[in-house]
Amino acid sequence: MLSHKTKYALKALLYLAQQDKDYISKTIDIAVGASIPKKFLEQILLDLKRGHFVGSKQGKFGGYYLLKSKEEITLAEIHRFFDGAIALLPCASINFYEPCSDCKNESECLLRHGLIAIRNETLKAMEGITIASLEKK
Amino acid sequence: MLSHKTKYALKALLYLAQQDKDYISKTIDIAVGASIPKKFLEQILLDLKRGHFVGSKQGKFGGYYLLKSKEEITLAEIHRFFDGAIALLPCASINFYEPCSDCKNESECLLRHGLIAIRNETLKAMEGITIASLEKK
DNA sequence: TTTAAATTCTACTAATTTTATAGAATTAAT
DNA sequence: ATTAATTCTATAAAATTAGTAGAATTTAAA
């Protein structure tokens, strides 16, 4: 499941994608427009900025805008950025690999192979969803 | 991600699947054989019993055995039983549907459609993985 | 009928993660 | 200067996860 944080991030990105190109949105407008708690959204936008998904302008008349194009931002990427691994266990993950502490011999683990198959399918699907594709319904 | 509980449940089911048909395994043997904390495993086996995945025999020389055939038990089923929805948000779930409290109009939600597509793909993959298929590597 | 060995049940706890909120500091435009 | 925005640091409440403890019950067998 997605955390609220990830859900809010996706909604915020969708909101920004729907504004005119280079229009600068204030946090409060995103919060109201996308029904996201404002203070929580502040943190999320800062995270998105650190991830180079959005840019910001400080001070009066400041705000946020998309940095990456909406065709480039995938669900897989946002999921990994906020919620981590796509795989169902760390031992089946590409980007967040970790061995299981309870695993005697990973190469003989019967579970892992199945989970890698699932991860491949899910990943393919999640990489196909972009902010732009979501917008087009 | 799978919870440890779900991971342990799958490992326990795999352990049972690998014993001779109708052999009754003691909790302690499953715990040691599959590297699962024994007390935690007790709870998990009780849950699996209540879900009619395993059967038990009480008292001395008691223990657990598979009730459903290993070809019938899917990853999707075990995931739902312990960790709940396959979908990334409750609003995109079949079995655990709930509307988002922050959603103004679900039919207009741009996120939901994409998440339903993901869920369909993931579900198909997870229904294809059974305890028996895991065993065959 | 007693003992041993297993499941079953209820309750508790400790740690972690999630979901925020508070408030001060900084920045920039007017 | 003033206003209005982002930025930063810290805190906190709630929920979830991952277990543990210990007594009760059940069954087989001596």
Tab-separated table of C-alpha atoms (C1' of nucleotides) in Angstrom:
chain	number	residue	atom	x	y	z
A	1	MET	CA	0.000	0.000	0.000
A	2	LEU	CA	1.034	3.572	-0.583
A	3	SER	CA	1.570	5.741	2.478
A	4	HIS	CA	-0.502	8.907	2.743
A	5	LYS	CA	2.702	10.775	2.080
A	6	THR	CA	3.147	9.098	-1.294
A	7	LYS	CA	-0.499	9.561	-2.166
A	8	TYR	CA	-0.288	13.250	-1.290
A	9	ALA	CA	2.923	13.615	-3.276
A	10	LEU	CA	1.243	12.147	-6.348
A	11	LYS	CA	-1.776	14.400	-5.906
A	12	ALA	CA	0.474	17.433	-5.513
A	13	LEU	CA	2.434	16.513	-8.652
A	14	LEU	CA	-0.825	16.047	-10.541
A	15	TYR	CA	-1.986	19.440	-9.330
A	16	LEU	CA	1.225	21.085	-10.545
A	17	ALA	CA	0.990	19.237	-13.861
A	18	GLN	CA	-2.431	20.725	-14.420
A	19	GLN	CA	-1.316	24.319	-14.024
A	20	ASP	CA	-0.037	26.415	-16.922
A	21	LYS	CA	3.567	25.695	-17.815
A	22	ASP	CA	5.928	27.599	-15.453
A	23	TYR	CA	3.090	28.841	-13.286
A	24	ILE	CA	4.197	28.989	-9.653
A	25	SER	CA	1.734	27.457	-7.198
A	26	LYS	CA	1.627	28.415	-3.546
A	27	THR	CA	1.593	25.580	-1.013
A	28	ILE	CA	-1.752	26.738	0.313
A	29	ASP	CA	-3.318	26.540	-3.149
A	30	ILE	CA	-2.019	23.017	-3.705
A	31	ALA	CA	-3.214	22.041	-0.231
A	32	VAL	CA	-6.709	23.360	-0.827
A	33	GLY	CA	-6.887	22.276	-4.451
A	34	ALA	CA	-5.761	18.720	-3.785
A	35	SER	CA	-7.144	18.320	-0.230
A	36	ILE	CA	-3.832	17.798	1.518
A	37	PRO	CA	-3.056	18.961	5.093
A	38	LYS	CA	-0.983	22.084	4.519
A	39	LYS	CA	1.801	21.536	7.058
A	40	PHE	CA	2.252	17.943	5.913
A	41	LEU	CA	2.311	19.117	2.315
A	42	GLU	CA	5.113	21.574	3.123
A	43	GLN	CA	7.334	18.675	4.123
A	44	ILE	CA	6.351	16.635	1.100
A	45	LEU	CA	7.121	19.494	-1.283
A	46	LEU	CA	10.506	19.951	0.355
A	47	ASP	CA	11.159	16.240	-0.161
A	48	LEU	CA	10.061	16.507	-3.798
A	49	LYS	CA	12.392	19.444	-4.188
A	50	ARG	CA	15.322	17.516	-2.747
A	51	GLY	CA	14.439	14.751	-5.187
A	52	HIS	CA	14.520	17.263	-8.051
A	53	PHE	CA	10.944	16.557	-9.022
A	54	VAL	CA	9.866	20.141	-8.346
A	55	GLY	CA	11.579	23.507	-8.134
A	56	SER	CA	10.745	26.346	-5.774
A	57	LYS	CA	10.876	30.102	-5.649
A	58	GLN	CA	11.314	31.569	-2.184
A	59	GLY	CA	9.851	34.653	-0.578
A	60	LYS	CA	6.760	36.622	-1.484
A	61	PHE	CA	5.021	35.322	-4.597
A	62	GLY	CA	7.133	32.204	-4.253
A	63	GLY	CA	5.919	28.652	-4.552
A	64	TYR	CA	6.456	25.398	-6.413
A	65	TYR	CA	6.509	24.199	-10.005
A	66	LEU	CA	7.334	20.964	-11.843
A	67	LEU	CA	11.017	20.561	-12.577
A	68	LYS	CA	10.891	17.215	-14.359
A	69	SER	CA	8.437	16.903	-17.215
A	70	LYS	CA	5.238	15.111	-16.292
A	71	GLU	CA	5.960	12.447	-18.908
A	72	GLU	CA	9.166	11.564	-17.090
A	73	ILE	CA	7.850	11.152	-13.559
A	74	THR	CA	6.725	7.561	-13.052
A	75	LEU	CA	4.754	5.961	-10.260
A	76	ALA	CA	7.658	3.573	-9.707
A	77	GLU	CA	10.003	6.489	-9.104
A	78	ILE	CA	7.724	8.253	-6.605
A	79	HIS	CA	6.998	5.013	-4.809
A	80	ARG	CA	10.696	4.311	-4.406
A	81	PHE	CA	11.422	7.859	-3.347
A	82	PHE	CA	8.889	7.893	-0.511
A	83	ASP	CA	7.954	4.317	0.308
A	84	GLY	CA	11.045	2.459	-0.847
A	85	ALA	CA	11.198	-0.922	-2.507
A	86	ILE	CA	8.711	-2.067	-5.150
A	87	ALA	CA	9.493	-5.701	-4.302
A	88	LEU	CA	7.572	-7.527	-1.592
A	89	LEU	CA	10.724	-8.346	0.364
A	90	PRO	CA	14.095	-6.564	0.492
A	91	CYS	CA	15.836	-9.720	-0.767
A	92	ALA	CA	13.835	-9.444	-4.010
A	93	SER	CA	14.506	-5.728	-4.471
A	94	ILE	CA	16.764	-4.097	-7.047
A	95	ASN	CA	17.225	-0.702	-5.426
A	96	PHE	CA	16.673	-1.621	-1.791
A	97	TYR	CA	18.289	-5.017	-1.622
A	98	GLU	CA	18.980	-6.475	1.798
A	99	PRO	CA	19.386	-10.113	2.770
A	100	CYS	CA	16.843	-11.579	5.193
A	101	SER	CA	18.322	-12.161	8.626
A	102	ASP	CA	16.324	-15.392	8.863
A	103	CYS	CA	17.551	-16.733	5.536
A	104	LYS	CA	20.034	-19.574	5.693
A	105	ASN	CA	20.885	-19.683	2.020
A	106	GLU	CA	19.465	-17.059	-0.320
A	107	SER	CA	20.182	-18.975	-3.491
A	108	GLU	CA	18.113	-21.863	-2.161
A	109	CYS	CA	15.254	-19.677	-0.882
A	110	LEU	CA	12.056	-20.886	-2.505
A	111	LEU	CA	10.183	-17.672	-1.716
A	112	ARG	CA	12.638	-15.273	-3.291
A	113	HIS	CA	12.303	-16.511	-6.859
A	114	GLY	CA	8.543	-16.066	-6.835
A	115	LEU	CA	8.838	-12.614	-5.341
A	116	ILE	CA	11.303	-11.555	-8.007
A	117	ALA	CA	8.794	-12.595	-10.663
A	118	ILE	CA	6.103	-10.495	-8.957
A	119	ARG	CA	8.452	-7.551	-8.672
A	120	ASN	CA	9.253	-7.691	-12.391
A	121	GLU	CA	5.567	-7.579	-13.304
A	122	THR	CA	4.667	-4.858	-10.828
A	123	LEU	CA	7.660	-2.760	-11.784
A	124	LYS	CA	6.818	-2.936	-15.468
A	125	ALA	CA	3.288	-1.754	-14.707
A	126	MET	CA	4.431	1.019	-12.376
A	127	GLU	CA	6.983	2.337	-14.826
A	128	GLY	CA	4.196	2.641	-17.381
A	129	ILE	CA	2.222	5.050	-15.201
A	130	THR	CA	3.421	8.658	-15.363
A	131	ILE	CA	1.955	11.891	-14.056
A	132	ALA	CA	1.043	12.679	-17.662
A	133	SER	CA	-0.644	9.316	-18.211
A	134	LEU	CA	-2.661	9.752	-15.032
A	135	GLU	CA	-3.811	13.167	-16.221
A	136	LYS	CA	-5.182	11.655	-19.410
A	137	LYS	CA	-7.325	9.322	-17.372
B	1	MET	CA	6.150	-4.968	1.218
B	2	LEU	CA	5.207	-8.152	3.026
B	3	SER	CA	5.138	-8.043	6.815
B	4	HIS	CA	7.356	-10.506	8.644
B	5	LYS	CA	4.175	-12.280	9.631
B	6	THR	CA	3.246	-12.920	5.999
B	7	LYS	CA	6.775	-13.959	5.134
B	8	TYR	CA	6.835	-16.390	8.059
B	9	ALA	CA	3.401	-17.732	7.098
B	10	LEU	CA	4.634	-18.469	3.587
B	11	LYS	CA	7.772	-20.126	4.897
B	12	ALA	CA	5.713	-22.233	7.302
B	13	LEU	CA	3.340	-23.289	4.517
B	14	LEU	CA	6.316	-24.176	2.341
B	15	TYR	CA	7.746	-26.231	5.179
B	16	LEU	CA	4.491	-28.137	5.593
B	17	ALA	CA	4.230	-28.652	1.843
B	18	GLN	CA	7.615	-30.324	1.853
B	19	GLN	CA	6.703	-32.935	4.463
B	20	ASP	CA	5.157	-36.258	3.577
B	21	LYS	CA	1.442	-36.056	2.891
B	22	ASP	CA	-0.534	-36.096	6.198
B	23	TYR	CA	2.622	-35.927	8.296
B	24	ILE	CA	1.982	-33.809	11.375
B	25	SER	CA	4.658	-31.219	12.112
B	26	LYS	CA	5.277	-29.802	15.562
B	27	THR	CA	5.515	-26.036	15.889
B	28	ILE	CA	9.041	-26.304	17.206
B	29	ASP	CA	10.141	-28.281	14.145
B	30	ILE	CA	8.636	-25.741	11.776
B	31	ALA	CA	10.216	-22.931	13.787
B	32	VAL	CA	13.661	-24.468	13.667
B	33	GLY	CA	13.347	-25.788	10.121
B	34	ALA	CA	12.164	-22.504	8.663
B	35	SER	CA	13.964	-20.108	11.059
B	36	ILE	CA	10.876	-18.507	12.551
B	37	PRO	CA	10.607	-17.273	16.182
B	38	LYS	CA	8.609	-20.017	17.856
B	39	LYS	CA	6.173	-17.927	19.883
B	40	PHE	CA	5.426	-15.730	16.894
B	41	LEU	CA	4.958	-18.820	14.749
B	42	GLU	CA	2.377	-20.172	17.205
B	43	GLN	CA	0.167	-17.161	16.532
B	44	ILE	CA	0.689	-17.399	12.803
B	45	LEU	CA	-0.248	-21.091	12.731
B	46	LEU	CA	-3.385	-20.320	14.713
B	47	ASP	CA	-4.256	-17.640	12.172
B	48	LEU	CA	-3.609	-20.068	9.316
B	49	LYS	CA	-5.832	-22.573	11.053
B	50	ARG	CA	-8.652	-20.039	11.407
B	51	GLY	CA	-8.197	-19.304	7.701
B	52	HIS	CA	-8.536	-23.032	6.951
B	53	PHE	CA	-5.139	-23.175	5.302
B	54	VAL	CA	-3.841	-25.686	7.846
B	55	GLY	CA	-5.376	-28.181	10.233
B	56	SER	CA	-4.135	-29.101	13.692
B	57	LYS	CA	-4.096	-32.013	16.038
B	58	GLN	CA	-4.024	-31.106	19.714
B	59	GLY	CA	-2.260	-32.671	22.659
B	60	LYS	CA	0.771	-34.888	22.768
B	61	PHE	CA	2.059	-35.813	19.302
B	62	GLY	CA	-0.120	-33.014	17.955
B	63	GLY	CA	0.909	-30.406	15.436
B	64	TYR	CA	-0.006	-28.895	12.094
B	65	TYR	CA	-0.555	-30.080	8.528
B	66	LEU	CA	-1.723	-28.552	5.260
B	67	LEU	CA	-5.484	-28.514	4.886
B	68	LYS	CA	-5.707	-26.899	1.456
B	69	SER	CA	-3.635	-28.446	-1.288
B	70	LYS	CA	-0.429	-26.601	-2.030
B	71	GLU	CA	-1.583	-25.997	-5.603
B	72	GLU	CA	-4.584	-24.064	-4.293
B	73	ILE	CA	-2.846	-21.673	-1.891
B	74	THR	CA	-1.818	-18.545	-3.771
B	75	LEU	CA	0.422	-15.686	-2.767
B	76	ALA	CA	-2.507	-13.330	-3.391
B	77	GLU	CA	-4.619	-15.196	-0.875
B	78	ILE	CA	-1.985	-15.227	1.868
B	79	HIS	CA	-1.195	-11.577	1.265
B	80	ARG	CA	-4.826	-10.623	1.630
B	81	PHE	CA	-5.259	-12.809	4.684
B	82	PHE	CA	-2.407	-11.249	6.645
B	83	ASP	CA	-1.518	-7.937	5.039
B	84	GLY	CA	-4.807	-7.000	3.413
B	85	ALA	CA	-5.302	-5.281	0.086
B	86	ILE	CA	-3.215	-6.040	-2.981
B	87	ALA	CA	-4.029	-2.598	-4.389
B	88	LEU	CA	-1.864	0.411	-3.576
B	89	LEU	CA	-4.794	2.364	-2.120
B	90	PRO	CA	-8.034	1.150	-0.535
B	91	CYS	CA	-10.050	3.008	-3.180
B	92	ALA	CA	-8.467	0.765	-5.855
B	93	SER	CA	-9.036	-2.459	-3.933
B	94	ILE	CA	-11.538	-5.194	-4.712
B	95	ASN	CA	-11.646	-6.934	-1.349
B	96	PHE	CA	-10.674	-4.063	0.934
B	97	TYR	CA	-12.395	-1.165	-0.753
B	98	GLU	CA	-12.720	2.083	1.182
B	99	PRO	CA	-13.143	5.590	-0.172
B	100	CYS	CA	-10.380	8.101	0.558
B	101	SER	CA	-11.434	10.683	3.121
B	102	ASP	CA	-9.544	13.321	1.140
B	103	CYS	CA	-11.254	12.480	-2.135
B	104	LYS	CA	-13.799	14.951	-3.407
B	105	ASN	CA	-15.105	12.874	-6.280
B	106	GLU	CA	-13.866	9.338	-6.747
B	107	SER	CA	-15.069	9.017	-10.325
B	108	GLU	CA	-12.954	12.047	-11.224
B	109	CYS	CA	-9.870	10.914	-9.288
B	110	LEU	CA	-6.967	10.756	-11.699
B	111	LEU	CA	-4.880	8.571	-9.404
B	112	ARG	CA	-7.427	5.827	-8.908
B	113	HIS	CA	-7.576	4.648	-12.506
B	114	GLY	CA	-3.839	4.176	-12.707
B	115	LEU	CA	-3.805	2.315	-9.421
B	116	ILE	CA	-6.545	-0.016	-10.601
B	117	ALA	CA	-4.427	-0.879	-13.644
B	118	ILE	CA	-1.464	-1.668	-11.372
B	119	ARG	CA	-3.628	-3.756	-9.106
B	120	ASN	CA	-4.881	-5.822	-12.029
B	121	GLU	CA	-1.349	-6.615	-13.149
B	122	THR	CA	-0.039	-7.355	-9.678
B	123	LEU	CA	-3.033	-9.496	-8.819
B	124	LYS	CA	-2.669	-11.574	-11.948
B	125	ALA	CA	0.973	-12.217	-11.081
B	126	MET	CA	0.251	-12.995	-7.429
B	127	GLU	CA	-2.536	-15.414	-8.274
B	128	GLY	CA	-0.056	-17.284	-10.459
B	129	ILE	CA	2.249	-18.006	-7.542
B	130	THR	CA	1.209	-20.948	-5.358
B	131	ILE	CA	2.968	-22.824	-2.585
B	132	ALA	CA	3.450	-25.638	-5.095
B	133	SER	CA	4.902	-23.347	-7.759
B	134	LEU	CA	7.325	-21.876	-5.206
B	135	GLU	CA	8.459	-25.350	-4.265
B	136	LYS	CA	9.358	-26.105	-7.864
B	137	LYS	CA	11.673	-23.123	-7.891
C	1	DT	C1'	-5.061	-41.473	37.022
C	2	DT	C1'	-1.069	-39.116	36.613
C	3	DT	C1'	2.432	-37.235	33.664
C	4	DA	C1'	4.318	-35.342	29.559
C	5	DA	C1'	3.970	-32.805	25.526
C	6	DA	C1'	1.627	-30.528	22.489
C	7	DT	C1'	-1.854	-26.714	20.957
C	8	DT	C1'	-4.675	-22.742	22.372
C	9	DC	C1'	-5.774	-18.438	24.425
C	10	DT	C1'	-5.384	-13.812	26.483
C	11	DA	C1'	-2.800	-10.196	27.535
C	12	DC	C1'	0.988	-7.366	27.395
C	13	DT	C1'	5.087	-4.756	25.726
C	14	DA	C1'	8.694	-2.558	23.199
C	15	DA	C1'	10.112	-0.564	19.048
C	16	DT	C1'	9.202	1.520	14.863
C	17	DT	C1'	6.778	4.021	11.537
C	18	DT	C1'	3.363	7.114	10.133
C	19	DT	C1'	1.000	11.243	10.174
C	20	DA	C1'	1.088	14.917	11.190
C	21	DT	C1'	1.747	19.923	14.056
C	22	DA	C1'	4.357	24.040	16.031
C	23	DG	C1'	7.007	27.687	15.639
C	24	DA	C1'	11.057	30.170	14.452
C	25	DA	C1'	14.291	31.466	10.639
C	26	DT	C1'	15.064	32.848	6.089
C	27	DT	C1'	14.101	34.858	1.656
C	28	DA	C1'	12.285	38.021	-1.669
C	29	DA	C1'	9.017	41.537	-3.516
C	30	DT	C1'	6.831	45.820	-2.738
D	1	DA	C1'	9.996	48.201	6.854
D	2	DT	C1'	6.318	45.087	5.785
D	3	DT	C1'	4.236	41.257	3.966
D	4	DA	C1'	3.998	36.730	2.356
D	5	DA	C1'	6.033	33.033	1.021
D	6	DT	C1'	9.477	28.913	1.665
D	7	DT	C1'	12.623	26.458	4.799
D	8	DC	C1'	14.191	24.218	8.870
D	9	DT	C1'	14.185	21.803	13.315
D	10	DA	C1'	11.900	19.741	16.715
D	11	DT	C1'	8.176	17.497	18.752
D	12	DA	C1'	4.114	14.512	19.477
D	13	DA	C1'	0.206	11.520	19.017
D	14	DA	C1'	-1.526	7.426	16.973
D	15	DA	C1'	-1.179	3.210	14.727
D	16	DT	C1'	1.180	-0.806	13.417
D	17	DT	C1'	4.487	-4.349	13.819
D	18	DA	C1'	6.956	-7.835	15.908
D	19	DG	C1'	7.268	-10.118	19.147
D	20	DT	C1'	7.006	-12.277	24.505
D	21	DA	C1'	4.862	-14.305	28.796
D	22	DG	C1'	2.353	-17.408	30.966
D	23	DA	C1'	-1.657	-19.973	32.038
D	24	DA	C1'	-5.328	-23.136	30.232
D	25	DT	C1'	-6.631	-26.955	27.570
D	26	DT	C1'	-6.180	-31.170	25.112
D	27	DT	C1'	-4.445	-35.702	24.085
D	28	DA	C1'	-1.543	-39.903	24.398
D	29	DA	C1'	0.493	-43.059	27.014
D	30	DA	C1'	2.716	-45.023	31.213
